[in-house]
């Protein structure tokens, strides 16, 4: 397998790359992660079963879309493909740290610039992608309340129902979400889509984002998720608001937007996340 992967890296870079060292990295995801070295080159590699290739392909497309805006650093995509028994995504290797005292402020500024960068008129994306390993539909929609209620909340409620996890009448919940967002038609922003500490690193003070699940949507969804479990520091939010101040009603929508991620955690982990999602739905939507 490693020989086949090295050959694909060599073909992409037009060089003769051979794996001289490989080190498996720890992860909480379903992927296997490796740091490869050879001929003074270093790469970060994700491996999974062959059927996961679509997830790697769409991640590469999201990285490309975000990189094209030239607002925030992301690892360069080298190649994605398959061996006989695995799919893979190869990225440049960046020796990152988890935090930097000035890096959070820089990230706040850069994310605000990213959210301002486009003049997109609709919500969605040119392709469906994945939130972790869960399919995320992105069909273009002109109305934000319809997009979020149907393709985010309604979609996950349907997946949960297939697991026999019930949260109430799906049509009723979707309609209540739509009503609560009625009249809120924000400027579509290109989102990271899964903005949490685990997907942020720093090259000295330079912020780096990775593992995106991008689409055009309300910028508040990025900010809401970044405050959900292990909130990003105040310096990040203060810097963001210096460039692109949040609407005064953001706090009212934050829990509604994070219901999407709470339902996703209920789908992949169940347990307390299911209980928390039910409580939030009862409080806000029933």
Backbone as CSV, one residue per row, in Angstrom:
resi,resn,N_x,N_y,N_z,CA_x,CA_y,CA_z,C_x,C_y,C_z
1,UNK,0.812,-1.212,0.000,0.000,0.000,0.000,0.851,1.270,0.000
2,UNK,1.905,1.282,0.836,2.715,2.492,0.942,3.465,2.777,-0.359
3,UNK,3.848,1.733,-1.054,4.504,1.925,-2.340,3.549,2.565,-3.347
4,UNK,2.299,2.081,-3.372,1.296,2.648,-4.283,1.013,4.106,-3.941
5,UNK,0.950,4.409,-2.654,0.699,5.790,-2.241,1.880,6.685,-2.619
6,UNK,3.096,6.187,-2.391,4.285,6.965,-2.755,4.327,7.232,-4.252
7,UNK,3.905,6.257,-5.050,3.892,6.447,-6.504,2.907,7.534,-6.905
8,UNK,1.758,7.602,-6.218,0.781,8.641,-6.556,1.275,10.016,-6.123
9,UNK,1.956,10.099,-4.978,2.563,11.367,-4.571,3.628,11.779,-5.594
10,UNK,4.446,10.832,-6.016,5.506,11.117,-6.996,4.923,11.631,-8.308
11,UNK,3.839,10.994,-8.762,3.207,11.416,-10.014,2.635,12.824,-9.886
12,UNK,2.044,13.129,-8.744,1.442,14.457,-8.548,2.516,15.541,-8.488
13,UNK,3.621,15.262,-7.800,4.664,16.276,-7.609,5.758,16.193,-8.667
14,UNK,5.681,15.178,-9.541,6.690,14.967,-10.581,8.095,14.853,-9.977
15,UNK,8.166,13.989,-8.969,9.444,13.706,-8.327,9.457,12.233,-7.935
16,UNK,10.573,11.754,-7.456,10.676,10.349,-7.058,10.617,10.273,-5.534
17,UNK,9.409,10.204,-4.995,9.245,10.163,-3.539,9.183,8.714,-3.057
18,UNK,9.965,8.420,-2.022,9.919,7.115,-1.367,9.723,7.323,0.129
19,UNK,8.890,6.495,0.728,8.625,6.602,2.163,9.824,6.054,2.921
20,UNK,10.499,6.930,3.662,11.641,6.504,4.479,11.255,6.348,5.952
21,UNK,10.308,7.161,6.396,9.817,7.061,7.774,8.308,7.282,7.759
22,UNK,7.614,6.536,8.577,6.175,6.784,8.766,5.850,6.631,10.242
23,UNK,5.053,7.567,10.723,4.688,7.584,12.138,3.184,7.744,12.245
24,UNK,2.521,6.786,12.892,1.076,6.888,13.060,0.761,7.886,14.163
25,UNK,-0.216,8.751,13.905,-0.612,9.796,14.844,-1.900,9.405,15.540
26,UNK,-2.066,9.899,16.756,-3.294,9.615,17.504,-4.446,10.429,16.930
27,UNK,-5.656,9.908,17.068,-6.838,10.587,16.535,-8.091,10.063,17.223
28,UNK,-9.108,10.931,17.263,-10.423,10.522,17.762,-11.399,10.299,16.603
29,UNK,-10.914,10.460,15.384,-11.776,10.273,14.214,-11.722,8.823,13.770
30,UNK,-12.483,8.492,12.739,-12.469,7.141,12.200,-11.360,6.906,11.202
31,UNK,-10.563,7.951,10.903,-9.452,7.813,9.970,-8.189,7.372,10.697
32,UNK,-7.279,6.753,9.956,-5.921,6.529,10.430,-5.061,7.670,9.908
33,UNK,-4.242,8.250,10.770,-3.434,9.407,10.415,-1.952,9.061,10.488
34,UNK,-1.193,9.544,9.496,0.241,9.246,9.442,1.032,10.497,9.059
35,UNK,2.241,10.552,9.583,3.240,11.545,9.183,4.305,10.788,8.394
36,UNK,4.455,11.145,7.122,5.423,10.477,6.251,6.611,11.390,5.984
37,UNK,7.798,10.771,5.901,9.005,11.504,5.543,9.766,10.745,4.471
38,UNK,10.444,11.515,3.604,11.294,10.923,2.581,11.863,11.984,1.669
39,UNK,13.139,11.892,1.321,13.796,12.850,0.412,13.546,14.308,0.809
40,UNK,13.654,14.583,2.097,13.455,15.932,2.643,12.040,16.453,2.405
41,UNK,11.111,15.555,2.135,9.693,15.917,2.002,8.918,15.299,3.151
42,UNK,7.857,15.997,3.569,7.018,15.501,4.653,5.550,15.672,4.267
43,UNK,4.725,14.682,4.623,3.314,14.729,4.286,2.471,14.234,5.458
44,UNK,1.255,14.733,5.490,0.249,14.274,6.438,-0.759,13.456,5.638
45,UNK,-1.025,12.231,6.084,-1.858,11.311,5.313,-3.033,10.823,6.155
46,UNK,-4.211,10.861,5.549,-5.404,10.245,6.128,-5.715,8.969,5.352
47,UNK,-5.982,7.897,6.070,-6.346,6.629,5.460,-7.685,6.149,5.998
48,UNK,-8.442,5.484,5.134,-9.681,4.849,5.562,-10.041,3.786,4.524
49,UNK,-11.221,3.186,4.678,-11.662,2.170,3.721,-11.897,2.807,2.348
50,UNK,-11.883,1.997,1.314,-12.008,2.511,-0.058,-13.275,3.329,-0.276
51,UNK,-14.367,2.935,0.380,-15.636,3.619,0.155,-15.669,5.028,0.748
52,UNK,-14.642,5.411,1.487,-14.594,6.738,2.111,-13.973,7.780,1.176
53,UNK,-13.564,7.369,-0.012,-12.883,8.293,-0.923,-13.695,9.557,-1.177
54,UNK,-15.009,9.450,-1.304,-15.836,10.631,-1.574,-15.681,11.667,-0.471
55,UNK,-15.566,11.219,0.762,-15.351,12.138,1.881,-14.023,12.870,1.729
56,UNK,-12.973,12.151,1.338,-11.672,12.783,1.140,-11.693,13.739,-0.053
57,UNK,-12.362,13.340,-1.120,-12.457,14.204,-2.299,-13.152,15.524,-1.970
58,UNK,-14.260,15.444,-1.246,-15.001,16.674,-0.932,-14.268,17.524,0.091
59,UNK,-13.514,16.880,0.986,-12.671,17.669,1.903,-11.622,18.442,1.116
60,UNK,-11.026,17.787,0.135,-10.034,18.462,-0.699,-10.653,19.636,-1.449
61,UNK,-11.868,19.460,-1.932,-12.559,20.557,-2.623,-12.840,21.717,-1.678
62,UNK,-13.245,21.423,-0.448,-13.483,22.480,0.534,-12.194,23.220,0.858
63,UNK,-11.104,22.478,1.044,-9.813,23.127,1.302,-9.452,24.055,0.142
64,UNK,-9.677,23.580,-1.076,-9.376,24.403,-2.242,-10.204,25.668,-2.291
65,UNK,-11.495,25.556,-1.973,-12.374,26.724,-1.996,-11.953,27.750,-0.951
66,UNK,-11.624,27.285,0.250,-11.202,28.200,1.311,-9.847,28.824,0.984
67,UNK,-8.931,28.036,0.466,-7.601,28.544,0.127,-7.669,29.609,-0.951
68,UNK,-8.581,29.428,-1.897,-8.711,30.358,-3.024,-9.022,31.777,-2.553
69,UNK,-9.668,31.927,-1.398,-10.026,33.264,-0.888,-8.820,33.990,-0.317
70,UNK,-7.739,33.294,-0.027,-6.489,33.888,0.455,-6.693,34.692,1.737
71,UNK,-7.557,34.179,2.610,-7.812,34.841,3.888,-7.197,34.085,5.056
72,UNK,-7.279,32.752,5.018,-6.822,31.904,6.112,-5.943,30.798,5.524
73,UNK,-4.906,30.420,6.257,-4.015,29.336,5.817,-4.672,27.979,6.046
74,UNK,-4.559,27.111,5.066,-4.936,25.710,5.178,-3.823,24.868,4.598
75,UNK,-3.712,23.602,5.001,-2.682,22.755,4.397,-2.957,22.541,2.918
76,UNK,-1.897,22.510,2.127,-2.034,22.283,0.695,-2.406,20.828,0.427
77,UNK,-3.360,20.633,-0.476,-3.733,19.281,-0.883,-2.722,18.775,-1.910
78,UNK,-2.161,17.586,-1.641,-1.233,16.965,-2.585,-2.006,16.053,-3.543
79,UNK,-2.765,15.113,-2.999,-3.563,14.224,-3.842,-4.527,13.424,-2.976
80,UNK,-5.525,12.873,-3.611,-6.461,11.940,-2.977,-6.666,10.791,-3.946
81,UNK,-6.897,9.600,-3.409,-7.083,8.467,-4.298,-7.285,7.176,-3.546
82,UNK,-7.012,6.069,-4.230,-7.239,4.747,-3.661,-6.059,3.824,-3.948
83,UNK,-5.789,2.943,-3.003,-4.932,1.792,-3.239,-5.864,0.584,-3.375
84,UNK,-5.319,-0.610,-3.346,-6.165,-1.795,-3.489,-7.180,-1.928,-2.366
85,UNK,-6.812,-1.492,-1.161,-7.718,-1.702,-0.030,-8.022,-0.454,0.783
86,UNK,-7.454,0.690,0.421,-7.651,1.900,1.207,-7.925,3.097,0.304
87,UNK,-8.592,4.096,0.878,-8.638,5.425,0.266,-7.732,6.333,1.088
88,UNK,-7.269,7.416,0.470,-6.322,8.280,1.179,-6.470,9.730,0.737
89,UNK,-6.040,10.608,1.622,-5.898,12.031,1.338,-4.516,12.436,1.834
90,UNK,-3.710,13.022,0.947,-2.364,13.458,1.294,-2.329,14.986,1.308
91,UNK,-1.880,15.543,2.416,-1.745,16.983,2.594,-0.307,17.320,2.940
92,UNK,0.065,18.586,2.732,1.389,18.993,3.214,1.421,18.855,4.729
93,UNK,2.572,18.512,5.250,2.729,18.381,6.697,3.134,19.732,7.276
94,UNK,2.369,20.200,8.264,2.645,21.471,8.920,2.875,21.193,10.409
95,UNK,4.049,21.513,10.944,4.338,21.254,12.363,3.653,22.283,13.264
96,UNK,2.393,22.050,13.552,1.572,23.030,14.241,1.560,22.816,15.752
97,UNK,1.264,23.907,16.477,0.971,23.853,17.906,-0.517,24.113,18.092
98,UNK,-1.009,23.866,19.323,-2.443,24.009,19.596,-2.881,25.440,19.873
99,UNK,-1.946,26.311,20.211,-2.324,27.676,20.585,-1.124,28.603,20.416
100,UNK,-1.433,29.892,20.309,-0.408,30.933,20.289,-1.056,32.195,20.836
101,UNK,-0.372,32.930,21.717,-1.028,34.077,22.363,-1.538,35.135,21.406
102,UNK,-0.878,35.289,20.262,-1.336,36.281,19.287,-2.074,35.643,18.119
103,UNK,-1.989,34.319,18.023,-2.607,33.633,16.896,-4.122,33.693,16.906
104,UNK,-4.729,33.671,18.109,-6.197,33.703,18.167,-6.746,35.019,17.638
105,UNK,-6.056,36.108,17.953,-6.484,37.402,17.427,-6.368,37.424,15.900
106,UNK,-5.277,36.896,15.393,-5.102,36.836,13.937,-6.210,36.002,13.303
107,UNK,-6.562,34.874,13.929,-7.625,34.029,13.376,-8.955,34.764,13.366
108,UNK,-9.264,35.517,14.415,-10.506,36.289,14.435,-10.585,37.254,13.263
109,UNK,-9.503,37.970,13.018,-9.481,38.893,11.881,-9.636,38.142,10.562
110,UNK,-8.888,37.057,10.406,-8.881,36.343,9.133,-10.219,35.675,8.836
111,UNK,-10.847,35.091,9.861,-12.148,34.472,9.633,-13.182,35.524,9.240
112,UNK,-13.123,36.697,9.857,-14.034,37.781,9.488,-13.832,38.175,8.025
113,UNK,-12.582,38.278,7.591,-12.304,38.589,6.178,-12.848,37.488,5.270
114,UNK,-12.673,36.228,5.682,-13.213,35.117,4.888,-14.722,35.245,4.743
115,UNK,-15.401,35.528,5.833,-16.866,35.622,5.812,-17.363,36.808,4.984
116,UNK,-16.506,37.767,4.734,-16.866,38.933,3.920,-16.462,38.777,2.458
117,UNK,-15.745,37.708,2.121,-15.005,37.662,0.860,-15.854,37.465,-0.382
118,UNK,-17.075,36.932,-0.248,-17.839,36.537,-1.431,-19.103,37.376,-1.597
119,UNK,-19.589,37.390,-2.823,-20.864,38.025,-3.144,-21.870,36.975,-3.600
120,UNK,-21.800,35.802,-3.004,-22.714,34.716,-3.332,-24.148,35.117,-2.979
121,UNK,-25.104,34.750,-3.848,-26.498,35.129,-3.628,-27.321,34.035,-2.972
122,UNK,-26.820,32.791,-2.969,-27.624,31.671,-2.476,-26.857,30.885,-1.414
123,UNK,-27.586,29.974,-0.774,-27.034,29.141,0.285,-26.876,27.716,-0.225
124,UNK,-25.754,27.099,0.114,-25.486,25.744,-0.331,-24.062,25.630,-0.849
125,UNK,-23.846,24.687,-1.751,-22.513,24.473,-2.312,-22.665,23.703,-3.610
126,UNK,-21.600,23.626,-4.392,-21.651,22.908,-5.666,-21.617,21.399,-5.484
127,UNK,-21.369,20.926,-4.263,-21.342,19.487,-3.990,-21.770,19.243,-2.550
128,UNK,-22.353,18.099,-2.307,-22.589,17.651,-0.939,-21.249,17.249,-0.340
129,UNK,-21.145,17.340,0.981,-19.893,16.922,1.612,-20.198,16.208,2.921
130,UNK,-19.254,16.201,3.845,-19.392,15.383,5.048,-19.041,16.195,6.286
131,UNK,-19.870,16.067,7.308,-19.557,16.553,8.644,-19.030,15.345,9.404
132,UNK,-17.707,15.318,9.652,-17.039,14.088,10.077,-17.334,13.030,9.015
133,UNK,-17.996,11.928,9.376,-18.300,10.893,8.378,-19.755,10.917,7.932
134,UNK,-20.505,11.956,8.320,-21.930,12.027,8.047,-22.198,12.905,6.835
135,UNK,-22.923,12.371,5.856,-23.246,13.142,4.664,-23.952,14.448,5.039
136,UNK,-23.548,15.538,4.386,-24.129,16.853,4.607,-24.629,17.393,3.261
137,UNK,-25.953,17.443,3.072,-26.483,17.933,1.789,-26.326,19.443,1.662
138,UNK,-26.079,19.896,0.442,-25.825,21.325,0.194,-26.530,21.817,-1.065
139,UNK,-27.745,21.369,-1.314,-28.458,21.824,-2.502,-28.724,23.329,-2.402
140,UNK,-28.496,24.031,-3.503,-28.644,25.486,-3.507,-30.075,25.887,-3.155
141,UNK,-30.180,26.923,-2.326,-31.480,27.398,-1.865,-31.394,28.915,-1.688
142,UNK,-32.432,29.605,-2.123,-32.425,31.073,-2.048,-32.825,31.594,-0.672
143,UNK,-33.481,30.767,0.124,-33.996,31.209,1.422,-33.233,30.500,2.544
144,UNK,-32.627,31.292,3.442,-31.815,30.707,4.504,-32.641,29.857,5.472
145,UNK,-33.808,30.344,5.864,-34.612,29.595,6.836,-35.027,28.240,6.262
146,UNK,-35.291,28.181,4.970,-35.634,26.911,4.334,-34.420,25.994,4.261
147,UNK,-33.275,26.558,3.847,-32.052,25.747,3.755,-31.714,25.126,5.104
148,UNK,-31.648,25.944,6.149,-31.195,25.432,7.440,-32.205,24.475,8.055
149,UNK,-33.483,24.808,7.970,-34.484,23.948,8.602,-34.580,22.600,7.914
150,UNK,-34.474,22.572,6.594,-34.644,21.315,5.861,-33.341,20.537,5.707
151,UNK,-32.257,21.210,5.252,-31.034,20.483,4.916,-30.088,20.298,6.096
152,UNK,-30.382,20.945,7.191,-29.583,20.738,8.387,-30.411,20.001,9.455
153,UNK,-31.428,20.652,10.000,-32.194,20.034,11.088,-33.034,18.862,10.574
154,UNK,-33.801,19.062,9.515,-34.654,17.999,8.991,-33.850,16.790,8.529
155,UNK,-32.732,17.032,7.876,-31.880,15.942,7.395,-31.406,15.053,8.547
156,UNK,-30.908,15.667,9.611,-30.401,14.863,10.725,-31.527,14.179,11.494
157,UNK,-32.654,14.835,11.608,-33.784,14.179,12.279,-34.208,12.924,11.519
158,UNK,-34.133,12.969,10.187,-34.449,11.782,9.391,-33.420,10.680,9.627
159,UNK,-32.135,11.038,9.666,-31.095,10.039,9.937,-31.275,9.432,11.328
160,UNK,-31.615,10.261,12.292,-31.821,9.775,13.654,-33.038,8.857,13.736
161,UNK,-34.082,9.195,12.981,-35.280,8.346,12.964,-34.951,6.961,12.433
162,UNK,-34.016,6.884,11.468,-33.587,5.583,10.949,-32.843,4.769,12.005
163,UNK,-32.298,5.451,13.010,-31.672,4.770,14.151,-32.686,4.492,15.273
164,UNK,-33.950,4.861,15.015,-35.016,4.733,16.012,-34.808,5.699,17.185
165,UNK,-34.183,6.833,16.897,-34.105,7.921,17.875,-35.162,8.954,17.481
166,UNK,-36.133,9.148,18.343,-37.251,10.041,18.048,-37.144,11.318,18.882
167,UNK,-37.417,12.445,18.254,-37.332,13.751,18.920,-38.630,14.539,18.787
168,UNK,-39.651,13.916,18.207,-40.908,14.598,17.970,-41.255,14.540,16.495
169,UNK,-42.360,15.171,16.144,-42.805,15.197,14.759,-41.808,16.000,13.920
170,UNK,-41.184,15.335,12.954,-40.116,15.977,12.187,-40.629,17.180,11.411
171,UNK,-41.760,17.027,10.746,-42.303,18.143,9.960,-42.601,19.350,10.845
172,UNK,-43.109,19.093,12.029,-43.433,20.185,12.961,-42.166,20.887,13.432
173,UNK,-41.142,20.112,13.763,-39.889,20.704,14.234,-39.241,21.529,13.123
174,UNK,-39.211,20.978,11.911,-38.625,21.696,10.778,-39.365,23.008,10.530
175,UNK,-40.678,22.969,10.612,-41.465,24.183,10.399,-41.205,25.212,11.489
176,UNK,-41.065,24.773,12.733,-40.782,25.702,13.832,-39.397,26.344,13.649
177,UNK,-38.423,25.571,13.196,-37.106,26.146,12.918,-37.227,27.190,11.813
178,UNK,-37.957,26.846,10.770,-38.138,27.793,9.667,-38.793,29.076,10.159
179,UNK,-39.810,28.950,11.002,-40.492,30.127,11.528,-39.566,30.994,12.378
180,UNK,-38.725,30.347,13.185,-37.849,31.128,14.062,-36.766,31.866,13.281
181,UNK,-36.444,31.364,12.091,-35.456,32.044,11.247,-36.109,32.888,10.161
182,UNK,-37.441,32.913,10.119,-38.163,33.661,9.091,-37.765,35.139,9.150
183,UNK,-37.441,35.680,8.011,-37.050,37.079,7.936,-35.560,37.306,8.155
184,UNK,-34.850,36.293,8.614,-33.394,36.405,8.772,-32.745,35.892,7.498
185,UNK,-32.267,36.817,6.689,-31.711,36.485,5.376,-30.300,37.055,5.308
186,UNK,-29.345,36.412,6.006,-27.991,36.965,6.075,-27.252,36.831,4.751
187,UNK,-26.200,37.617,4.608,-25.315,37.510,3.445,-24.673,36.128,3.463
188,UNK,-24.820,35.340,2.395,-24.183,34.021,2.386,-22.661,34.143,2.471
189,UNK,-22.102,33.451,3.462,-20.656,33.469,3.675,-20.097,32.072,3.451
190,UNK,-18.878,31.999,2.920,-18.209,30.705,2.822,-17.754,30.310,4.217
191,UNK,-18.250,29.193,4.702,-18.011,28.746,6.067,-16.935,27.669,6.122
192,UNK,-16.262,27.589,7.264,-15.437,26.416,7.529,-16.341,25.225,7.730
193,UNK,-17.380,25.372,8.541,-18.394,24.344,8.711,-18.220,23.475,9.941
194,UNK,-17.003,23.399,10.491,-16.766,22.602,11.698,-15.659,23.282,12.513
195,UNK,-15.946,24.535,12.895,-14.940,25.397,13.510,-14.849,25.124,15.008
196,UNK,-13.980,24.203,15.371,-13.729,23.858,16.775,-12.216,23.824,16.982
197,UNK,-11.793,23.845,18.255,-10.362,23.872,18.576,-9.595,22.736,17.901
198,UNK,-10.223,21.571,17.822,-9.537,20.421,17.243,-9.236,20.554,15.769
199,UNK,-9.827,21.556,15.111,-9.588,21.782,13.685,-8.821,23.079,13.431
200,UNK,-8.114,23.546,14.463,-7.335,24.788,14.376,-5.940,24.523,14.919
201,UNK,-4.927,24.985,14.206,-3.552,24.895,14.682,-2.820,26.186,14.371
202,UNK,-1.556,26.258,14.798,-0.776,27.479,14.598,0.644,27.136,14.173
203,UNK,1.101,27.791,13.122,2.501,27.784,12.712,3.097,29.067,13.269
204,UNK,3.773,28.963,14.433,4.115,30.153,15.206,2.803,30.903,15.470
205,UNK,2.682,32.174,15.055,1.415,32.873,15.301,0.453,32.794,14.124
206,UNK,0.813,32.076,13.061,-0.040,31.988,11.865,-1.107,30.917,12.082
207,UNK,-2.392,31.301,12.065,-3.455,30.305,12.244,-3.578,29.402,11.018
208,UNK,-3.927,28.150,11.261,-4.156,27.172,10.201,-5.468,26.461,10.497
209,UNK,-6.344,26.405,9.509,-7.590,25.657,9.629,-7.482,24.366,8.836
210,UNK,-8.134,23.320,9.317,-8.162,22.057,8.577,-9.476,21.346,8.856
211,UNK,-9.687,20.200,8.202,-10.911,19.392,8.312,-12.192,20.205,8.085
212,UNK,-12.280,20.964,6.985,-13.491,21.755,6.751,-14.658,20.920,6.238
213,UNK,-15.856,21.451,6.475,-17.093,20.912,5.889,-17.853,22.107,5.314
214,UNK,-17.270,22.721,4.294,-17.666,24.052,3.854,-18.971,24.085,3.073
215,UNK,-19.634,25.241,3.145,-20.777,25.587,2.315,-21.040,27.070,2.514
216,UNK,-21.905,27.640,1.714,-22.307,29.034,1.887,-23.529,29.083,2.793
217,UNK,-23.400,29.795,3.909,-24.494,29.880,4.866,-24.340,31.101,5.741
218,UNK,-25.055,31.116,6.849,-24.983,32.219,7.803,-23.666,32.105,8.576
219,UNK,-22.863,33.155,8.540,-21.572,33.150,9.245,-21.734,32.839,10.730
220,UNK,-22.905,33.157,11.281,-23.137,32.912,12.701,-23.032,31.436,13.060
221,UNK,-23.258,30.541,12.096,-23.161,29.121,12.413,-21.720,28.726,12.735
222,UNK,-20.743,29.310,12.051,-19.342,29.066,12.398,-19.045,29.553,13.813
223,UNK,-19.481,30.765,14.112,-19.198,31.349,15.424,-19.913,30.586,16.531
224,UNK,-21.149,30.169,16.267,-21.920,29.441,17.280,-21.235,28.141,17.662
225,UNK,-20.789,27.374,16.668,-20.161,26.079,16.977,-18.834,26.283,17.698
226,UNK,-18.136,27.379,17.388,-16.850,27.630,18.048,-17.019,27.944,19.533
227,UNK,-18.260,28.193,19.968,-18.551,28.470,21.373,-19.240,27.310,22.075
228,UNK,-19.435,26.194,21.393,-20.334,25.164,21.915,-19.702,24.291,22.995
229,UNK,-18.587,23.653,22.724,-18.024,22.673,23.648,-16.821,23.223,24.410
230,UNK,-15.812,23.645,23.707,-14.603,24.212,24.316,-14.384,25.560,23.642
231,UNK,-15.074,26.607,24.124,-15.130,27.880,23.395,-13.749,28.447,23.071
232,UNK,-13.643,29.017,21.886,-12.428,29.725,21.528,-12.281,30.950,22.431
233,UNK,-11.064,31.426,22.630,-10.840,32.513,23.606,-11.479,33.831,23.197
234,UNK,-11.666,34.692,24.198,-12.281,36.002,23.965,-11.499,36.822,22.948
235,UNK,-10.180,36.648,22.915,-9.374,37.423,21.968,-9.777,37.133,20.527
236,UNK,-10.186,35.887,20.252,-10.660,35.537,18.915,-11.948,36.291,18.586
237,UNK,-12.918,36.247,19.497,-14.215,36.893,19.225,-14.090,38.411,19.177
238,UNK,-13.274,38.979,20.050,-13.083,40.425,20.028,-12.474,40.868,18.704
239,UNK,-11.492,40.098,18.219,-10.860,40.443,16.945,-11.847,40.298,15.789
240,UNK,-12.650,39.232,15.809,-13.657,39.041,14.765,-14.610,40.234,14.714
241,UNK,-15.089,40.651,15.875,-16.062,41.750,15.936,-15.456,43.095,15.564
242,UNK,-14.147,43.227,15.688,-13.508,44.458,15.224,-13.652,44.620,13.717
243,UNK,-13.600,43.498,13.009,-13.649,43.521,11.542,-15.080,43.407,11.029
244,UNK,-15.888,42.544,11.644,-17.209,42.204,11.101,-18.140,41.946,12.279
245,UNK,-18.662,42.999,12.907,-19.448,42.837,14.133,-20.663,41.938,13.930
246,UNK,-20.922,41.104,14.930,-22.077,40.218,14.890,-23.346,40.989,15.183
247,UNK,-24.455,40.527,14.617,-25.765,41.111,14.838,-26.171,40.959,16.304
248,UNK,-26.936,41.915,16.801,-27.353,41.886,18.210,-28.229,40.685,18.537
249,UNK,-28.870,40.080,17.531,-29.734,38.918,17.759,-28.992,37.583,17.609
250,UNK,-27.678,37.653,17.468,-26.891,36.424,17.329,-27.121,35.463,18.497
251,UNK,-27.139,35.982,19.719,-27.299,35.121,20.891,-28.615,34.356,20.854
252,UNK,-29.663,34.951,20.278,-30.956,34.267,20.179,-30.906,33.107,19.197
253,UNK,-30.063,33.201,18.180,-29.985,32.152,17.156,-28.925,31.102,17.459
254,UNK,-28.005,31.410,18.356,-26.840,30.544,18.586,-27.251,29.119,18.969
255,UNK,-28.148,28.956,19.921,-28.559,27.612,20.344,-29.272,26.865,19.222
256,UNK,-30.045,27.601,18.426,-30.748,26.975,17.308,-29.751,26.426,16.294
257,UNK,-28.712,27.206,15.998,-27.695,26.738,15.064,-26.913,25.549,15.630
258,UNK,-26.645,25.577,16.925,-25.895,24.473,17.529,-26.744,23.218,17.720
259,UNK,-28.055,23.342,17.554,-28.892,22.145,17.570,-28.450,21.187,16.464
260,UNK,-28.014,21.730,15.333,-27.524,20.882,14.244,-26.373,19.997,14.722
261,UNK,-25.420,20.589,15.398,-24.262,19.830,15.859,-24.624,18.920,17.034
262,UNK,-25.565,19.346,17.852,-26.018,18.488,18.942,-26.711,17.253,18.382
263,UNK,-27.549,17.430,17.369,-28.190,16.287,16.712,-27.153,15.395,16.036
264,UNK,-26.120,15.999,15.472,-25.080,15.186,14.839,-24.343,14.344,15.875
265,UNK,-24.037,14.924,17.019,-23.404,14.144,18.084,-24.342,13.056,18.595
266,UNK,-25.639,13.353,18.636,-26.612,12.324,19.025,-26.608,11.183,18.010
267,UNK,-26.423,11.521,16.745,-26.424,10.513,15.684,-25.196,9.615,15.752
268,UNK,-24.038,10.194,16.025,-22.808,9.390,16.001,-22.437,8.840,17.376
269,UNK,-22.979,9.446,18.468,-22.580,9.005,19.805,-23.749,8.670,20.719
270,UNK,-24.925,9.260,20.473,-26.089,8.986,21.313,-25.898,9.512,22.724
271,UNK,-26.417,8.779,23.708,-26.206,9.109,25.115,-26.667,10.496,25.495
272,UNK,-25.805,11.203,26.207,-26.186,12.516,26.744,-26.493,13.528,25.652
273,UNK,-25.894,13.340,24.464,-26.177,14.279,23.384,-27.627,14.154,22.923
274,UNK,-28.154,12.954,22.922,-29.562,12.751,22.579,-30.454,13.427,23.611
275,UNK,-30.124,13.278,24.881,-30.928,13.914,25.932,-30.875,15.437,25.804
276,UNK,-29.667,15.976,25.559,-29.528,17.424,25.432,-30.298,17.951,24.224
277,UNK,-30.254,17.214,23.126,-30.992,17.638,21.928,-32.493,17.633,22.195
278,UNK,-32.991,16.615,22.872,-34.426,16.562,23.189,-34.826,17.740,24.082
279,UNK,-33.991,18.049,25.070,-34.292,19.173,25.952,-34.337,20.485,25.180
280,UNK,-33.364,20.685,24.297,-33.320,21.927,23.527,-34.516,22.023,22.590
281,UNK,-34.895,20.917,21.958,-36.058,20.934,21.075,-37.336,21.243,21.865
282,UNK,-37.467,20.655,23.051,-38.639,20.972,23.877,-38.683,22.448,24.276
283,UNK,-37.524,23.001,24.619,-37.477,24.386,25.069,-37.714,25.388,23.948
284,UNK,-37.168,25.091,22.755,-37.193,26.082,21.680,-38.231,25.846,20.596
285,UNK,-38.651,24.591,20.419,-39.384,24.281,19.178,-40.738,23.589,19.388
286,UNK,-41.039,23.133,20.577,-42.311,22.420,20.771,-43.234,23.188,21.716
